[in-house]
Tab-separated table of C-alpha atoms and ligand atoms in Angstrom:
chain	number	residue	atom	x	y	z
A	1	MET	CA	121.374	280.903	-70.934
A	2	THR	CA	118.090	283.053	-70.717
A	3	ASP	CA	118.254	285.798	-68.146
A	4	HIS	CA	115.949	284.151	-65.725
A	5	GLU	CA	119.150	281.300	-65.480
A	6	LEU	CA	121.516	284.496	-64.800
A	7	ASP	CA	119.073	286.032	-62.240
A	8	ILE	CA	119.292	282.269	-60.286
A	9	ARG	CA	122.533	282.447	-60.512
A	10	TYR	CA	123.237	285.952	-59.119
A	11	LEU	CA	120.815	284.653	-56.063
A	12	ALA	CA	122.870	281.595	-55.462
A	13	ALA	CA	126.230	283.579	-55.653
A	14	CYS	CA	124.816	285.975	-52.869
A	15	ALA	CA	123.311	283.475	-50.737
A	16	ILE	CA	126.761	281.010	-50.785
A	17	ALA	CA	129.021	283.679	-50.295
A	18	ARG	CA	127.108	284.769	-47.264
A	19	GLU	CA	126.967	280.865	-46.074
A	20	ALA	CA	130.729	280.812	-46.666
A	21	GLY	CA	131.533	284.230	-44.915
A	22	ASP	CA	129.660	283.051	-42.037
A	23	VAL	CA	132.032	279.660	-41.848
A	24	ALA	CA	135.137	281.922	-42.261
A	25	ARG	CA	134.003	284.340	-39.568
A	26	ARG	CA	133.790	281.077	-37.128
A	27	PHE	CA	137.041	280.059	-38.364
A	28	PHE	CA	138.573	284.152	-37.465
A	29	GLU	CA	137.040	283.799	-34.118
A	30	THR	CA	137.916	280.432	-33.215
A	31	ARG	CA	141.560	280.299	-34.584
A	32	GLU	CA	144.862	281.408	-32.822
A	33	ALA	CA	146.079	284.387	-34.852
A	34	GLY	CA	149.524	284.235	-36.212
A	35	THR	CA	149.001	280.137	-37.209
A	36	PHE	CA	149.301	279.526	-40.945
A	37	GLN	CA	151.564	277.437	-43.684
A	38	LEU	CA	152.846	279.346	-46.529
A	39	LYS	CA	152.201	278.065	-49.992
A	40	GLY	CA	155.090	280.353	-51.588
A	41	HIS	CA	156.946	283.534	-50.638
A	42	GLN	CA	154.373	285.570	-48.490
A	43	ASP	CA	151.651	283.487	-49.632
A	44	VAL	CA	149.462	282.517	-46.541
A	45	LEU	CA	147.480	279.087	-46.351
A	46	THR	CA	144.948	278.747	-43.608
A	47	GLU	CA	142.931	275.452	-42.978
A	48	ALA	CA	139.861	277.783	-43.609
A	49	ASP	CA	140.967	278.435	-46.971
A	50	GLY	CA	140.569	274.511	-48.430
A	51	ALA	CA	137.286	274.256	-46.262
A	52	ILE	CA	135.454	277.155	-47.489
A	53	GLU	CA	136.353	276.206	-50.950
A	54	ARG	CA	135.027	272.515	-50.818
A	55	LEU	CA	131.781	273.859	-49.462
A	56	VAL	CA	131.167	276.661	-52.023
A	57	THR	CA	132.447	274.435	-54.758
A	58	GLY	CA	130.030	271.857	-53.132
A	59	ARG	CA	127.024	273.799	-53.019
A	60	LEU	CA	127.301	274.939	-56.618
A	61	ALA	CA	127.676	271.872	-57.943
A	62	GLU	CA	124.511	270.715	-56.433
A	63	ALA	CA	122.705	273.516	-57.593
A	64	PHE	CA	124.709	273.699	-61.316
A	65	PRO	CA	125.608	270.408	-61.857
A	66	GLY	CA	126.609	271.253	-65.473
A	67	ASP	CA	128.584	274.661	-64.623
A	68	THR	CA	132.283	273.913	-63.779
A	69	CYS	CA	134.571	275.424	-61.046
A	70	VAL	CA	137.830	277.079	-60.808
A	71	GLY	CA	139.348	277.815	-57.496
A	72	GLU	CA	142.327	279.646	-56.024
A	73	GLU	CA	143.045	276.491	-53.643
A	74	GLY	CA	141.876	273.419	-56.016
A	75	GLY	CA	141.979	274.883	-59.493
A	76	GLY	CA	139.574	273.571	-62.025
A	77	ARG	CA	138.519	274.007	-65.829
A	78	TYR	CA	136.795	277.133	-67.765
A	79	SER	CA	133.762	276.178	-69.690
A	80	ALA	CA	130.512	278.407	-71.090
A	81	ALA	CA	129.318	278.811	-67.581
A	82	THR	CA	132.499	278.557	-65.122
A	83	TRP	CA	132.092	279.995	-61.496
A	84	VAL	CA	135.730	281.357	-60.115
A	85	ILE	CA	135.872	281.171	-56.559
A	86	ASP	CA	138.486	282.640	-53.676
A	87	PRO	CA	137.537	281.204	-50.567
A	88	ILE	CA	139.336	283.709	-48.539
A	89	ASP	CA	140.639	286.737	-49.935
A	90	GLY	CA	142.781	288.837	-47.518
A	91	THR	CA	144.126	285.462	-46.248
A	92	ALA	CA	147.555	287.377	-44.548
A	93	ASN	CA	145.168	289.653	-42.846
A	94	PHE	CA	142.600	286.564	-41.959
A	95	ALA	CA	145.732	284.954	-40.642
A	96	ARG	CA	147.191	287.323	-38.597
A	97	GLY	CA	143.331	288.370	-36.740
A	98	VAL	CA	142.754	291.136	-39.048
A	99	ALA	CA	139.341	291.483	-39.891
A	100	HIS	CA	139.455	293.193	-43.289
A	101	PHE	CA	138.585	289.750	-45.486
A	102	CYS	CA	136.147	288.094	-47.656
A	103	VAL	CA	134.462	285.474	-49.650
A	104	SER	CA	134.352	286.219	-53.746
A	105	ILE	CA	132.408	284.547	-56.084
A	106	ALA	CA	132.156	285.265	-59.692
A	107	PHE	CA	130.282	283.901	-62.698
A	108	VAL	CA	131.749	283.828	-66.222
A	109	ARG	CA	129.508	283.181	-69.093
A	110	ASP	CA	130.941	282.577	-72.216
A	111	GLY	CA	134.443	283.962	-71.263
A	112	ARG	CA	133.178	287.121	-69.664
A	113	PRO	CA	132.400	287.547	-66.041
A	114	VAL	CA	128.684	288.972	-65.480
A	115	VAL	CA	127.980	287.928	-61.974
A	116	GLY	CA	130.165	289.050	-58.958
A	117	ALA	CA	129.337	288.417	-54.956
A	118	ILE	CA	131.591	289.479	-52.502
A	119	TYR	CA	131.046	289.099	-48.786
A	120	ALA	CA	132.915	290.612	-46.092
A	121	PRO	CA	131.844	288.519	-42.696
A	122	MET	CA	133.205	290.880	-40.133
A	123	SER	CA	131.444	293.985	-41.436
A	124	GLY	CA	128.517	291.915	-42.492
A	125	GLU	CA	128.676	293.781	-45.925
A	126	LEU	CA	127.659	291.784	-49.134
A	127	PHE	CA	128.686	293.362	-52.561
A	128	ALA	CA	126.840	291.927	-55.292
A	129	ALA	CA	126.466	292.881	-58.843
A	130	ARG	CA	124.785	291.434	-62.246
A	131	ARG	CA	125.674	292.478	-65.499
A	132	GLY	CA	123.196	295.158	-66.739
A	133	GLY	CA	121.263	294.601	-63.389
A	134	GLY	CA	123.840	297.298	-61.341
A	135	ALA	CA	125.818	296.932	-57.914
A	136	SER	CA	124.840	296.704	-54.561
A	137	VAL	CA	125.835	296.758	-51.223
A	138	ASN	CA	123.543	295.064	-48.441
A	139	GLY	CA	120.667	295.834	-51.423
A	140	HIS	CA	121.673	299.635	-51.687
A	141	PRO	CA	122.797	300.779	-54.810
A	142	MET	CA	126.963	301.403	-55.506
A	143	ARG	CA	128.077	304.309	-57.203
A	144	VAL	CA	132.060	305.124	-58.217
A	145	SER	CA	133.429	308.325	-56.406
A	146	ALA	CA	132.812	311.643	-58.241
A	147	THR	CA	136.302	312.567	-57.868
A	148	THR	CA	137.693	314.580	-60.776
A	149	ASP	CA	141.022	316.140	-58.958
A	150	ILE	CA	143.667	313.403	-58.660
A	151	ARG	CA	144.947	315.318	-55.802
A	152	GLN	CA	142.327	314.458	-53.616
A	153	ALA	CA	142.188	310.820	-54.784
A	154	MET	CA	142.994	307.541	-52.669
A	155	ILE	CA	144.367	304.986	-54.807
A	156	GLU	CA	144.997	301.515	-53.728
A	157	VAL	CA	147.769	299.659	-55.027
A	158	GLY	CA	147.712	295.977	-54.663
A	159	TRP	CA	151.381	294.183	-53.775
A	160	SER	CA	152.161	290.392	-54.358
A	161	ALA	CA	155.553	288.819	-54.143
A	162	ARG	CA	154.457	287.502	-57.911
A	163	ARG	CA	156.434	290.303	-59.506
A	164	PRO	CA	159.663	292.312	-58.166
A	165	MET	CA	159.743	294.926	-55.684
A	166	THR	CA	161.335	297.187	-57.913
A	167	ASP	CA	158.427	296.969	-60.433
A	168	HIS	CA	155.931	297.521	-57.401
A	169	LEU	CA	157.902	300.769	-56.037
A	170	ALA	CA	157.789	302.311	-59.646
A	171	LEU	CA	154.266	301.769	-59.879
A	172	LEU	CA	153.709	303.160	-56.232
A	173	GLN	CA	156.019	306.188	-57.340
A	174	ARG	CA	153.994	306.914	-60.612
A	175	VAL	CA	150.839	306.889	-58.938
A	176	THR	CA	151.942	309.014	-55.894
A	177	ALA	CA	153.743	311.545	-58.578
A	178	THR	CA	149.971	312.194	-59.793
A	179	GLY	CA	149.262	313.652	-56.351
A	180	ALA	CA	147.042	310.836	-55.334
A	181	GLY	CA	147.202	309.289	-51.875
A	182	PHE	CA	147.572	305.241	-51.640
A	183	ARG	CA	146.717	302.419	-49.600
A	184	ARG	CA	147.406	298.883	-49.456
A	185	GLY	CA	144.249	296.894	-47.759
A	186	GLY	CA	145.572	293.511	-48.238
A	187	SER	CA	142.124	292.309	-49.655
A	188	GLY	CA	142.375	292.909	-53.727
A	189	ALA	CA	138.702	291.698	-54.281
A	190	LEU	CA	137.532	293.827	-51.266
A	191	GLY	CA	139.750	296.630	-52.953
A	192	LEU	CA	137.664	296.699	-56.042
A	193	ALA	CA	134.152	296.507	-54.383
A	194	TYR	CA	135.393	299.598	-52.566
A	195	VAL	CA	136.076	301.332	-55.626
A	196	ALA	CA	132.434	300.315	-56.338
A	197	ALA	CA	131.029	301.548	-53.068
A	198	GLY	CA	132.894	305.026	-53.959
A	199	ARG	CA	135.485	304.145	-50.686
A	200	SER	CA	138.483	304.496	-53.082
A	201	ASP	CA	139.032	306.244	-56.075
A	202	GLY	CA	140.929	303.713	-57.904
A	203	TYR	CA	142.661	300.511	-57.650
A	204	CYS	CA	145.864	299.020	-59.461
A	205	GLU	CA	148.008	296.073	-59.369
A	206	LEU	CA	151.028	294.592	-61.329
A	207	HIS	CA	149.174	291.464	-61.432
A	208	MET	CA	146.251	289.832	-59.739
A	209	GLN	CA	144.668	286.302	-60.316
A	210	PRO	CA	141.383	286.242	-62.062
A	211	TRP	CA	139.709	284.750	-58.428
A	212	ASP	CA	140.630	287.756	-56.802
A	213	VAL	CA	139.415	290.076	-59.988
A	214	LEU	CA	136.489	288.712	-61.621
A	215	ALA	CA	133.621	289.607	-58.862
A	216	GLY	CA	134.889	293.152	-58.153
A	217	LEU	CA	135.277	293.884	-61.966
A	218	VAL	CA	131.786	293.102	-62.289
A	219	MET	CA	131.043	295.754	-59.405
A	220	VAL	CA	133.500	298.486	-60.716
A	221	GLU	CA	131.705	298.454	-64.175
A	222	GLU	CA	128.320	298.073	-62.936
A	223	ALA	CA	128.640	301.112	-60.604
A	224	GLY	CA	129.833	303.328	-63.444
A	225	GLY	CA	133.447	302.764	-63.111
A	226	TRP	CA	136.267	302.472	-65.767
A	227	ALA	CA	138.560	299.141	-66.113
A	228	LEU	CA	141.286	298.150	-68.305
A	229	ASP	CA	140.878	294.997	-70.135
A	230	PHE	CA	141.513	292.109	-67.460
A	231	LEU	CA	140.516	289.662	-70.234
A	232	ALA	CA	143.461	290.628	-72.582
A	233	ASP	CA	146.268	288.512	-73.218
A	234	ASP	CA	144.640	285.254	-71.574
A	235	GLY	CA	143.814	287.267	-68.344
A	236	LEU	CA	141.356	284.734	-67.606
A	237	LYS	CA	143.759	282.007	-67.213
A	238	GLN	CA	146.780	283.534	-66.277
A	239	GLY	CA	145.679	286.544	-64.588
A	240	ASN	CA	146.429	290.118	-65.601
A	241	ARG	CA	147.481	293.677	-64.391
A	242	VAL	CA	144.810	295.315	-62.727
A	243	LEU	CA	143.650	299.296	-63.329
A	244	VAL	CA	140.150	300.599	-62.298
A	245	CYS	CA	139.122	303.815	-61.482
A	246	THR	CA	136.052	306.384	-61.283
A	247	PRO	CA	135.762	307.742	-65.157
A	248	GLY	CA	136.554	311.561	-63.498
A	249	LEU	CA	140.140	310.450	-63.218
A	250	LYS	CA	140.758	308.149	-66.122
A	251	ASP	CA	142.782	310.734	-68.178
A	252	ALA	CA	144.949	311.613	-65.163
A	253	LEU	CA	145.555	308.278	-63.581
A	254	ALA	CA	145.684	305.479	-66.283
A	255	PRO	CA	148.419	307.049	-68.376
A	256	ALA	CA	150.704	308.087	-65.411
A	257	THR	CA	150.696	304.176	-63.960
A	258	GLY	CA	152.438	303.089	-66.949
A	259	LEU	CA	149.739	299.755	-67.259
A	260	LEU	CA	148.017	300.605	-70.247
A	261	PRO	CA	149.491	298.478	-73.192
A	262	LYS	CA	151.888	300.022	-75.156
B	1	IPD	C1	145.940	288.367	-52.612
B	1	IPD	C2	145.325	289.584	-51.797
B	1	IPD	C3	145.958	290.650	-52.211
B	1	IPD	C4	146.551	291.175	-53.538
B	1	IPD	C5	147.102	289.859	-54.180
B	1	IPD	C6	146.315	288.466	-54.158
B	1	IPD	P1	145.116	286.060	-50.954
B	1	IPD	O1	145.146	287.078	-52.195
B	1	IPD	O2	144.389	289.920	-52.508
B	1	IPD	O3	145.247	292.026	-51.874
B	1	IPD	O4	147.258	292.326	-53.826
B	1	IPD	O5	147.211	290.058	-55.826
B	1	IPD	O6	146.896	287.519	-54.502
B	1	IPD	O7	146.658	285.395	-50.742
B	1	IPD	O8	144.676	286.861	-49.882
B	1	IPD	O9	143.977	285.335	-51.065
B	2	CA	CA1	143.078	285.848	-53.363
């Protein structure tokens, strides 16, 4: 794939994330907060998730008929050119009338994420990155924070019911024992974008799915951040643990989390 073909995909990811996010916003503004189904324990599904994923995969199939798609709701298959889509990340927020959610679109070339677009329609922020081309929010360059003192750091610690609560509590304990503060915003994709934007100093979670991670990962790396290898152990298909942070905190944070490979 040429640089030009990658540029076209970057622009398409940004445009489609915006279009899909605007649809998500209309759903959000008109639906009754608190009406949703569960597809698993604490795993929320709304009618908007399926509709938006179909919109995104439809647009991508029209524009790039040779590429494949993998979506949170519809599944799919990987190829040398794959789009990985989370139609609404932060679904539990969305379903309860909390405005912190986004559409996340990543493009994976030869097994490596190279483009990410994350659009948060309620704040109107488009986070975007292209491997080797930097990261931006609404066109302004993004840079991870300059924090070097872990006792001044804010780390987002994600949670899902895919891992036992005892393990989550142990991770939280280890992170806060460093002196860092923590939060959980409920959208892993935005959590990573916020690290890229310097709004959090790091993000960690015991297990995340590829559609929650890949777009934000490109952003964190392009914004100068450090990331644990998400692609190890078939992470692209099975998901994996996630740890990213500003480089000045890597030595204090990474070993303390217990997430580094043994
Ligand atoms: C979840 C959110 C959450 C993260 C979980 C994800 P969903 O995705 O990103 O913040 O901690 O790992 O599964 O259910 O909102 O699409
Ligand atoms: Ca998600």
